[in-house]
Short mmCIF file of C-alpha atoms and ligand atoms in Angstrom, two decimals:
data_model
loop_
_atom_site.label_atom_id
_atom_site.label_comp_id
_atom_site.label_asym_id
_atom_site.label_seq_id
_atom_site.Cartn_x
_atom_site.Cartn_y
_atom_site.Cartn_z
CA MET A 1189 47.54 -38.81 105.46
CA LYS A 1190 44.52 -38.09 107.66
CA THR A 1191 41.38 -40.19 107.12
CA ASN A 1192 39.22 -37.15 106.40
CA TYR A 1193 41.54 -36.07 103.59
CA ARG A 1194 39.71 -35.01 100.44
CA ILE A 1195 40.76 -33.54 97.11
CA CYS A 1196 38.61 -31.71 94.55
CA SER A 1197 37.49 -33.90 91.64
CA GLN A 1198 38.27 -31.11 89.15
CA CYS A 1199 41.38 -29.27 90.42
CA VAL A 1200 44.04 -30.25 92.97
CA MET A 1201 42.93 -28.12 95.94
CA ASP A 1202 42.37 -30.30 98.97
CA THR A 1203 41.69 -30.30 102.70
CA THR A 1204 45.11 -28.78 103.48
CA ASP A 1205 42.98 -25.69 102.77
CA VAL A 1206 40.92 -26.04 105.96
CA LYS A 1207 38.05 -23.88 104.70
CA ILE A 1208 37.54 -25.81 101.46
CA LYS A 1209 33.97 -26.93 100.72
CA PHE A 1210 32.79 -29.52 98.22
CA ASP A 1211 29.50 -29.73 96.33
CA SER A 1212 27.61 -32.93 95.53
CA ARG A 1213 29.89 -33.56 92.53
CA GLY A 1214 32.96 -33.35 94.77
CA VAL A 1215 33.94 -30.05 93.13
CA CYS A 1216 35.51 -27.48 95.47
CA ASP A 1217 34.39 -23.92 96.15
CA HIS A 1218 37.44 -22.48 94.34
CA CYS A 1219 36.24 -24.15 91.13
CA CYS A 1220 32.60 -23.15 91.73
CA ASP A 1221 33.59 -19.54 92.42
CA PHE A 1222 35.60 -19.48 89.19
CA GLU A 1223 32.72 -20.90 87.13
CA ALA A 1224 30.04 -18.70 88.69
CA ASN A 1225 31.80 -15.36 89.22
CA VAL A 1226 35.05 -15.12 87.31
CA GLU A 1227 34.71 -17.00 84.02
CA PRO A 1228 31.49 -15.26 82.86
CA ASN A 1229 33.17 -11.85 83.28
CA TRP A 1230 36.51 -12.81 81.77
CA HIS A 1231 36.79 -11.58 78.19
CA THR A 1232 39.81 -12.63 76.17
CA ASP A 1233 37.80 -12.08 72.97
CA ALA A 1234 36.70 -8.98 71.04
CA VAL A 1235 35.09 -7.50 74.17
CA GLY A 1236 38.42 -7.71 76.01
CA LYS A 1237 40.26 -6.33 73.02
CA GLU A 1238 37.99 -3.30 72.93
CA GLN A 1239 38.41 -2.74 76.67
CA LEU A 1240 42.18 -2.88 76.26
CA ARG A 1241 42.14 -0.52 73.29
CA SER A 1242 40.15 1.99 75.28
CA ASP A 1243 42.49 1.63 78.31
CA ILE A 1244 45.58 2.17 76.15
CA GLU A 1245 44.01 5.24 74.60
CA LYS A 1246 43.33 6.73 78.05
CA ILE A 1247 46.86 5.96 79.21
CA LYS A 1248 48.36 7.63 76.13
CA LYS A 1249 46.15 10.66 76.57
CA PHE A 1250 47.27 10.94 80.18
CA GLY A 1251 50.95 10.66 79.18
CA LYS A 1252 50.93 13.17 76.36
CA GLY A 1253 53.97 15.42 76.76
CA LYS A 1254 55.13 13.52 79.85
CA ASP A 1255 58.16 11.24 80.29
CA PHE A 1256 55.96 8.38 81.50
CA ASP A 1257 52.35 7.40 80.98
CA CYS A 1258 52.20 4.42 83.30
CA ILE A 1259 54.21 2.52 85.90
CA LEU A 1260 55.20 -1.13 85.85
CA GLY A 1261 56.87 -3.16 88.60
CA MET A 1262 59.33 -5.71 87.34
CA SER A 1263 60.22 -8.79 89.36
CA GLY A 1264 61.88 -10.65 86.50
CA GLY A 1265 59.09 -13.24 86.63
CA ALA A 1266 57.15 -14.32 83.54
CA ASP A 1267 54.00 -12.21 83.98
CA SER A 1268 55.67 -8.85 84.56
CA SER A 1269 58.29 -9.53 81.87
CA TYR A 1270 55.72 -10.42 79.24
CA LEU A 1271 53.60 -7.44 80.21
CA LEU A 1272 56.60 -5.14 79.83
CA HIS A 1273 57.18 -6.49 76.33
CA LEU A 1274 53.53 -5.89 75.41
CA ALA A 1275 53.45 -2.41 76.93
CA VAL A 1276 56.42 -1.17 74.93
CA LYS A 1277 56.28 -3.17 71.71
CA GLU A 1278 52.57 -3.79 71.19
CA PHE A 1279 50.82 -0.96 73.01
CA GLY A 1280 53.41 1.78 72.36
CA LEU A 1281 53.39 2.96 75.99
CA LYS A 1282 56.10 4.76 78.00
CA PRO A 1283 56.27 2.89 81.30
CA LEU A 1284 58.36 3.89 84.28
CA VAL A 1285 59.85 0.50 85.12
CA PHE A 1286 60.91 -0.08 88.69
CA HIS A 1287 62.30 -2.97 90.63
CA VAL A 1288 62.43 -3.52 94.37
CA ASP A 1289 65.66 -5.10 95.51
CA GLY A 1290 64.92 -6.72 98.85
CA GLY A 1291 68.27 -8.44 98.92
CA TRP A 1292 67.10 -11.83 97.64
CA ASN A 1293 67.25 -11.56 93.84
CA SER A 1294 68.22 -14.81 92.16
CA ASP A 1295 70.85 -14.64 89.42
CA ILE A 1296 68.18 -15.51 86.86
CA ALA A 1297 65.97 -12.62 88.02
CA VAL A 1298 68.80 -10.10 87.69
CA SER A 1299 69.70 -11.42 84.25
CA ASN A 1300 66.06 -11.43 83.07
CA ILE A 1301 65.47 -7.85 84.19
CA ASN A 1302 68.69 -6.67 82.56
CA VAL A 1303 68.15 -8.34 79.18
CA MET A 1304 64.68 -6.89 78.86
CA ILE A 1305 65.60 -3.37 79.97
CA ASP A 1306 68.61 -3.37 77.61
CA LYS A 1307 66.74 -4.67 74.57
CA LEU A 1308 63.82 -2.33 75.10
CA GLY A 1309 66.15 0.63 75.65
CA LEU A 1310 64.53 1.62 78.95
CA ASP A 1311 65.82 2.99 82.25
CA LEU A 1312 65.30 0.91 85.37
CA TYR A 1313 64.41 2.57 88.68
CA THR A 1314 65.68 0.32 91.42
CA GLU A 1315 64.57 0.78 95.01
CA VAL A 1316 67.05 -0.94 97.29
CA ILE A 1317 65.54 -1.80 100.65
CA ASN A 1318 67.86 -1.13 103.60
CA TRP A 1319 69.21 -4.59 104.31
CA GLU A 1320 69.46 -4.26 108.10
CA GLU A 1321 65.77 -3.32 108.21
CA MET A 1322 64.71 -6.07 105.82
CA LYS A 1323 66.69 -8.64 107.77
CA ASP A 1324 65.17 -7.63 111.09
CA PHE A 1325 61.66 -7.56 109.58
CA GLN A 1326 62.07 -11.06 108.16
CA LEU A 1327 63.50 -12.37 111.43
CA GLY A 1328 60.53 -10.80 113.22
CA TYR A 1329 58.19 -12.79 111.02
CA PHE A 1330 60.13 -16.02 111.64
CA LYS A 1331 59.85 -15.38 115.39
CA SER A 1332 56.10 -14.74 115.11
CA GLY A 1333 55.51 -18.34 113.97
CA LEU A 1334 53.11 -17.11 111.26
CA PRO A 1335 52.82 -18.76 107.82
CA ASN A 1336 53.21 -15.63 105.72
CA ILE A 1337 56.83 -14.73 106.41
CA ASP A 1338 57.12 -13.24 102.91
CA ILE A 1339 55.23 -10.10 103.98
CA PRO A 1340 58.42 -7.99 104.37
CA GLN A 1341 59.19 -8.49 100.65
CA ASP A 1342 55.56 -8.25 99.45
CA HIS A 1343 54.77 -5.15 101.42
CA ALA A 1344 57.89 -3.33 100.23
CA PHE A 1345 56.89 -4.02 96.64
CA VAL A 1346 53.35 -2.68 97.00
CA ALA A 1347 54.44 0.37 99.00
CA THR A 1348 57.21 1.25 96.53
CA LEU A 1349 54.80 0.94 93.62
CA TYR A 1350 52.43 3.49 95.08
CA ASP A 1351 55.27 5.72 96.27
CA PHE A 1352 56.60 5.92 92.71
CA ALA A 1353 53.14 6.50 91.25
CA GLU A 1354 52.60 9.37 93.67
CA ARG A 1355 56.10 10.85 93.43
CA TYR A 1356 56.08 10.93 89.62
CA ASN A 1357 52.38 11.75 89.44
CA ILE A 1358 51.55 8.74 87.25
CA GLY A 1359 47.89 7.91 86.79
CA TYR A 1360 48.09 4.33 85.60
CA ILE A 1361 49.61 1.19 87.03
CA LEU A 1362 50.15 -1.75 84.69
CA ASN A 1363 49.77 -4.95 86.65
CA GLY A 1364 50.76 -8.43 85.43
CA GLY A 1365 48.20 -10.09 87.71
CA ASN A 1366 45.97 -12.33 85.66
CA ILE A 1367 43.08 -14.76 85.80
CA SER A 1368 44.77 -17.19 83.42
CA THR A 1369 47.40 -18.33 85.93
CA GLU A 1370 46.00 -16.97 89.20
CA CYS A 1371 42.26 -17.63 89.17
CA VAL A 1372 42.57 -19.88 92.21
CA ARG A 1373 43.92 -17.80 95.06
CA ASN A 1374 45.93 -18.69 98.10
CA PRO A 1375 43.63 -19.19 101.10
CA LEU A 1376 43.98 -16.43 103.70
CA GLU A 1377 45.07 -19.02 106.25
CA TRP A 1378 48.12 -19.72 104.04
CA ILE A 1379 49.01 -16.26 102.81
CA TYR A 1380 47.40 -13.48 104.84
CA TYR A 1381 47.11 -9.85 103.67
CA GLY A 1382 50.48 -8.12 103.60
CA THR A 1383 48.92 -4.69 104.07
CA ASP A 1384 47.18 -5.28 107.41
CA MET A 1385 49.01 -2.49 109.24
CA LEU A 1386 47.58 -3.41 112.64
CA GLN A 1387 49.18 -6.84 112.40
CA LEU A 1388 52.40 -5.48 110.92
CA ARG A 1389 52.73 -2.96 113.74
CA HIS A 1390 52.10 -5.64 116.33
CA ILE A 1391 54.76 -7.96 114.86
CA ARG A 1392 57.23 -5.07 114.79
CA LYS A 1393 56.55 -4.12 118.39
CA LYS A 1394 56.63 -7.65 119.74
CA PHE A 1395 59.44 -9.28 117.76
CA MET A 1396 61.69 -6.54 116.41
CA SER A 1397 64.13 -3.95 117.63
CA ASN A 1398 64.98 -2.07 114.41
CA PRO A 1399 63.16 1.29 114.21
CA MET A 1400 62.62 0.80 110.43
CA LYS A 1401 63.35 4.38 109.48
CA THR A 1402 63.54 3.91 105.71
CA TYR A 1403 61.50 0.78 104.91
CA PRO A 1404 58.51 1.77 102.73
CA PHE A 1405 55.17 1.21 104.45
CA SER A 1406 51.76 1.69 102.86
CA SER A 1407 48.38 0.95 104.39
CA VAL A 1408 45.55 -0.52 102.36
CA LEU A 1409 43.52 2.62 103.12
CA ARG A 1410 46.13 4.75 101.44
CA HIS A 1411 46.38 2.82 98.19
CA LYS A 1412 42.86 1.40 97.83
CA ILE A 1413 41.02 4.54 98.85
CA TYR A 1414 43.22 7.66 98.85
CA LEU A 1415 45.31 6.89 95.78
CA ALA A 1416 42.57 5.08 93.87
CA TYR A 1417 39.70 7.52 94.47
CA VAL A 1418 41.27 10.79 95.54
CA LYS A 1419 44.38 10.76 93.34
CA ARG A 1420 42.61 8.57 90.76
CA VAL A 1421 45.49 6.16 90.18
CA LYS A 1422 44.07 3.29 88.13
CA VAL A 1423 45.29 -0.30 88.02
CA ILE A 1424 45.07 -1.95 84.59
CA LYS A 1425 45.56 -5.70 84.07
CA PRO A 1426 46.00 -6.15 80.30
CA LEU A 1427 46.74 -9.89 80.51
CA ASN A 1428 43.06 -10.41 81.34
CA ASN A 1429 41.94 -8.88 78.07
CA MET A 1430 43.67 -11.35 75.77
CA PRO A 1431 44.42 -15.06 75.57
CA TYR A 1432 47.40 -15.50 77.88
CA ILE A 1433 49.11 -18.90 77.82
CA LYS A 1434 52.01 -18.87 80.22
CA SER A 1435 54.17 -21.51 78.49
CA GLU A 1436 53.85 -19.67 75.18
CA ALA A 1437 54.71 -16.34 76.79
CA MET A 1438 57.84 -17.86 78.37
CA SER A 1439 59.00 -19.43 75.09
CA PHE A 1440 58.45 -16.12 73.35
CA LEU A 1441 60.47 -14.21 75.97
CA ALA A 1442 63.28 -16.76 75.77
CA LYS A 1443 63.48 -16.50 72.00
CA GLU A 1444 63.05 -12.76 71.75
CA TYR A 1445 65.06 -11.55 74.75
CA GLY A 1446 67.23 -14.41 75.96
CA TRP A 1447 64.99 -14.50 79.03
CA ARG A 1448 65.39 -17.62 81.22
CA PRO A 1449 62.45 -19.51 82.72
CA TYR A 1450 62.13 -20.42 86.42
CA PRO A 1451 61.29 -23.89 87.68
CA GLN A 1452 58.31 -22.47 89.63
CA LYS A 1453 56.22 -19.31 89.94
CA HIS A 1454 57.73 -16.80 92.44
CA PHE A 1455 61.13 -18.50 92.37
CA GLU A 1456 62.75 -15.28 91.13
CA SER A 1457 63.44 -14.46 94.80
CA ARG A 1458 65.72 -16.85 96.66
CA PHE A 1459 63.82 -16.22 99.85
CA THR A 1460 60.44 -16.91 98.25
CA ARG A 1461 61.81 -20.05 96.64
CA PHE A 1462 62.83 -21.34 100.06
CA TYR A 1463 59.64 -20.14 101.68
CA GLU A 1464 57.12 -21.49 99.15
CA GLY A 1465 59.19 -24.48 98.05
CA TYR A 1466 60.15 -25.73 101.49
CA TRP A 1467 59.10 -23.73 104.57
CA LEU A 1468 55.34 -23.53 104.02
CA PRO A 1469 54.84 -27.18 102.96
CA LYS A 1470 57.22 -28.53 105.60
CA ARG A 1471 56.03 -26.48 108.58
CA PHE A 1472 52.35 -25.99 107.74
CA GLY A 1473 51.51 -28.54 105.01
CA TYR A 1474 50.60 -25.65 102.65
CA ASP A 1475 51.83 -26.25 99.10
CA THR A 1476 51.26 -23.16 96.94
CA ARG A 1477 51.80 -25.29 93.82
CA LYS A 1478 48.29 -26.66 94.43
CA VAL A 1479 46.90 -23.15 93.94
CA GLN A 1480 49.09 -22.47 90.89
CA TYR A 1481 48.38 -25.82 89.21
CA SER A 1482 44.65 -25.59 89.98
CA SER A 1483 44.55 -22.24 88.18
CA LEU A 1484 46.27 -23.80 85.16
CA ILE A 1485 43.85 -26.75 85.22
CA LEU A 1486 40.80 -24.48 85.30
CA THR A 1487 42.12 -22.43 82.38
CA GLY A 1488 43.09 -25.46 80.31
CA GLN A 1489 46.88 -25.16 80.58
CA MET A 1490 47.64 -28.29 82.61
CA SER A 1491 45.94 -31.65 83.07
CA ARG A 1492 44.90 -32.73 86.56
CA GLU A 1493 46.98 -35.91 86.11
CA GLU A 1494 50.10 -33.90 85.36
CA ALA A 1495 49.50 -31.70 88.42
CA ILE A 1496 49.04 -34.72 90.69
CA GLU A 1497 52.22 -36.28 89.31
CA LYS A 1498 54.21 -33.08 89.92
CA LEU A 1499 52.79 -32.69 93.42
CA SER A 1500 53.99 -36.19 94.32
CA HIS A 1501 57.55 -34.78 94.34
CA PRO A 1502 58.65 -31.95 96.63
CA ALA A 1503 59.27 -28.60 94.92
CA LEU A 1504 62.92 -28.60 96.03
CA SER A 1505 65.27 -31.58 96.22
CA ASP A 1506 66.92 -32.51 99.55
CA ASP A 1507 70.18 -31.15 98.25
CA GLU A 1508 68.61 -27.81 97.24
CA VAL A 1509 66.91 -27.56 100.65
CA ARG A 1510 70.21 -28.16 102.48
CA LYS A 1511 71.93 -25.45 100.46
CA ASP A 1512 69.04 -22.98 100.80
CA PHE A 1513 68.69 -23.62 104.53
CA SER A 1514 72.32 -22.73 105.08
CA TYR A 1515 72.16 -19.76 102.68
CA ILE A 1516 69.07 -18.26 104.34
CA ALA A 1517 70.46 -18.65 107.87
CA THR A 1518 73.83 -17.17 106.94
CA LYS A 1519 72.28 -14.24 105.12
CA LEU A 1520 69.95 -13.48 108.04
CA GLY A 1521 72.93 -13.66 110.38
CA ILE A 1522 71.67 -16.56 112.50
CA ASP A 1523 72.84 -20.13 113.13
CA GLU A 1524 71.13 -22.96 111.29
CA SER A 1525 70.06 -24.28 114.70
CA GLU A 1526 68.11 -21.05 115.30
CA LEU A 1527 66.37 -21.33 111.92
CA GLN A 1528 65.58 -24.95 112.79
CA LEU A 1529 64.00 -23.72 116.03
CA TYR A 1530 61.66 -21.42 114.09
CA LEU A 1531 60.80 -24.32 111.78
CA GLU A 1532 59.72 -26.45 114.72
CA MET A 1533 58.08 -23.86 117.00
CA PRO A 1534 54.29 -24.00 117.58
CA LEU A 1535 52.24 -23.03 114.54
CA LYS A 1536 50.54 -19.64 114.55
CA SER A 1537 47.73 -18.19 112.46
CA TYR A 1538 47.05 -14.55 111.59
CA LYS A 1539 44.08 -14.89 113.96
CA ASP A 1540 46.49 -15.32 116.89
CA TYR A 1541 47.59 -11.68 116.60
CA PRO A 1542 45.65 -8.40 116.39
CA ASN A 1543 44.33 -8.02 112.85
CA GLN A 1544 41.91 -6.07 110.67
CA GLU A 1545 40.41 -9.02 108.85
CA TRP A 1546 36.90 -7.63 109.41
CA PHE A 1547 37.89 -4.49 107.59
CA PHE A 1548 39.37 -6.39 104.63
CA ASN A 1549 36.24 -8.59 104.49
CA PHE A 1550 34.00 -5.55 104.60
CA GLY A 1551 36.04 -3.86 101.86
CA ALA A 1552 35.93 -6.99 99.71
CA LYS A 1553 32.13 -7.16 100.03
CA VAL A 1554 31.74 -3.51 99.04
CA PHE A 1555 34.10 -3.98 96.08
CA LYS A 1556 32.20 -7.09 94.99
CA PHE A 1557 28.89 -5.26 95.30
CA LEU A 1558 30.28 -2.46 93.13
CA GLY A 1559 31.59 -4.99 90.59
CA ILE A 1560 35.21 -3.93 91.17
CA GLU A 1561 36.15 -7.39 92.46
CA ARG A 1562 34.53 -10.51 91.04
CA SER A 1563 35.26 -12.99 93.75
CA ILE A 1564 36.04 -12.82 97.43
CA LYS A 1565 39.36 -14.09 98.73
CA ARG A 1566 38.89 -16.31 101.73
ZN1 LIG B 182 38.47 -27.44 92.65
#
């Protein structure tokens, strides 16, 4: 451990986030941002309830006489699963439920999606990403040396969501994103924007050969400006308008649907499990559990002591890492020695390649000024 190592006195974010700042109490800027900008505008009380009621009314009005009134992306994770339950059973909505199959679904994810779809009597729209393209895209990211090698999966999800919304002319997107478990956000240095098309194009040109004829691409301009303001597609996050306790939601889903919990957030994808559980901490020293646990600490769902204890063990055991390492290499069609080479190559940052960070920063400032975003990701 380096001598200038420091950890926040309130959460578990530390100097592995190189841009972290501490105030005189030793409290980090993630905590301060939450207290100053997010918490005061977060209404899980009657105000939130009224907001949600009004949103549901608008969605129903929009969907009158139509097959669907909103769209919901299902990963099989806790947030989207619980939201799907609420949408159908509590709100009485008619969501178009879609899933993006990027080739890395865990058995638990498949089972969780199926049990919910079956019990709720819904149809599932599955978008299967062309595997040869996905494989080449992911290999391109490994070769780039960048931290965020999960962009090929993330981007496909976002692009498919907006494609469906546009194709079926659906005005509302239900999003399971929530303050309760995500109020601390991954630093940009760890997980850079997956919709920076300039950087994506550069990575494709430099490290890939596949022409990517069917992979779904979507620029941030298209979905944040064109679809949001021209086509008026609205994103609604109902989990922010009610008390949302993740452990309770998971127990409920297990009891009600036979849904199975995951050992860690985002572990519904085998690739993401390997990437967040092993690759990022091992290669870069970035442990996304610090972000997840810090969110739970700030919202009263985990003690700091418990988080520190959990962080003292790696997310995956040596045995799990060995199996995953071999699985990932085989599936990507490379030798383990090649994957090892990518693990050990010089570290790169998004700043090392052409990027549109200025544009994202500018957009974030405008959105904050307009009150659309409460805090700025950094
Ligand atoms: Zn903190």
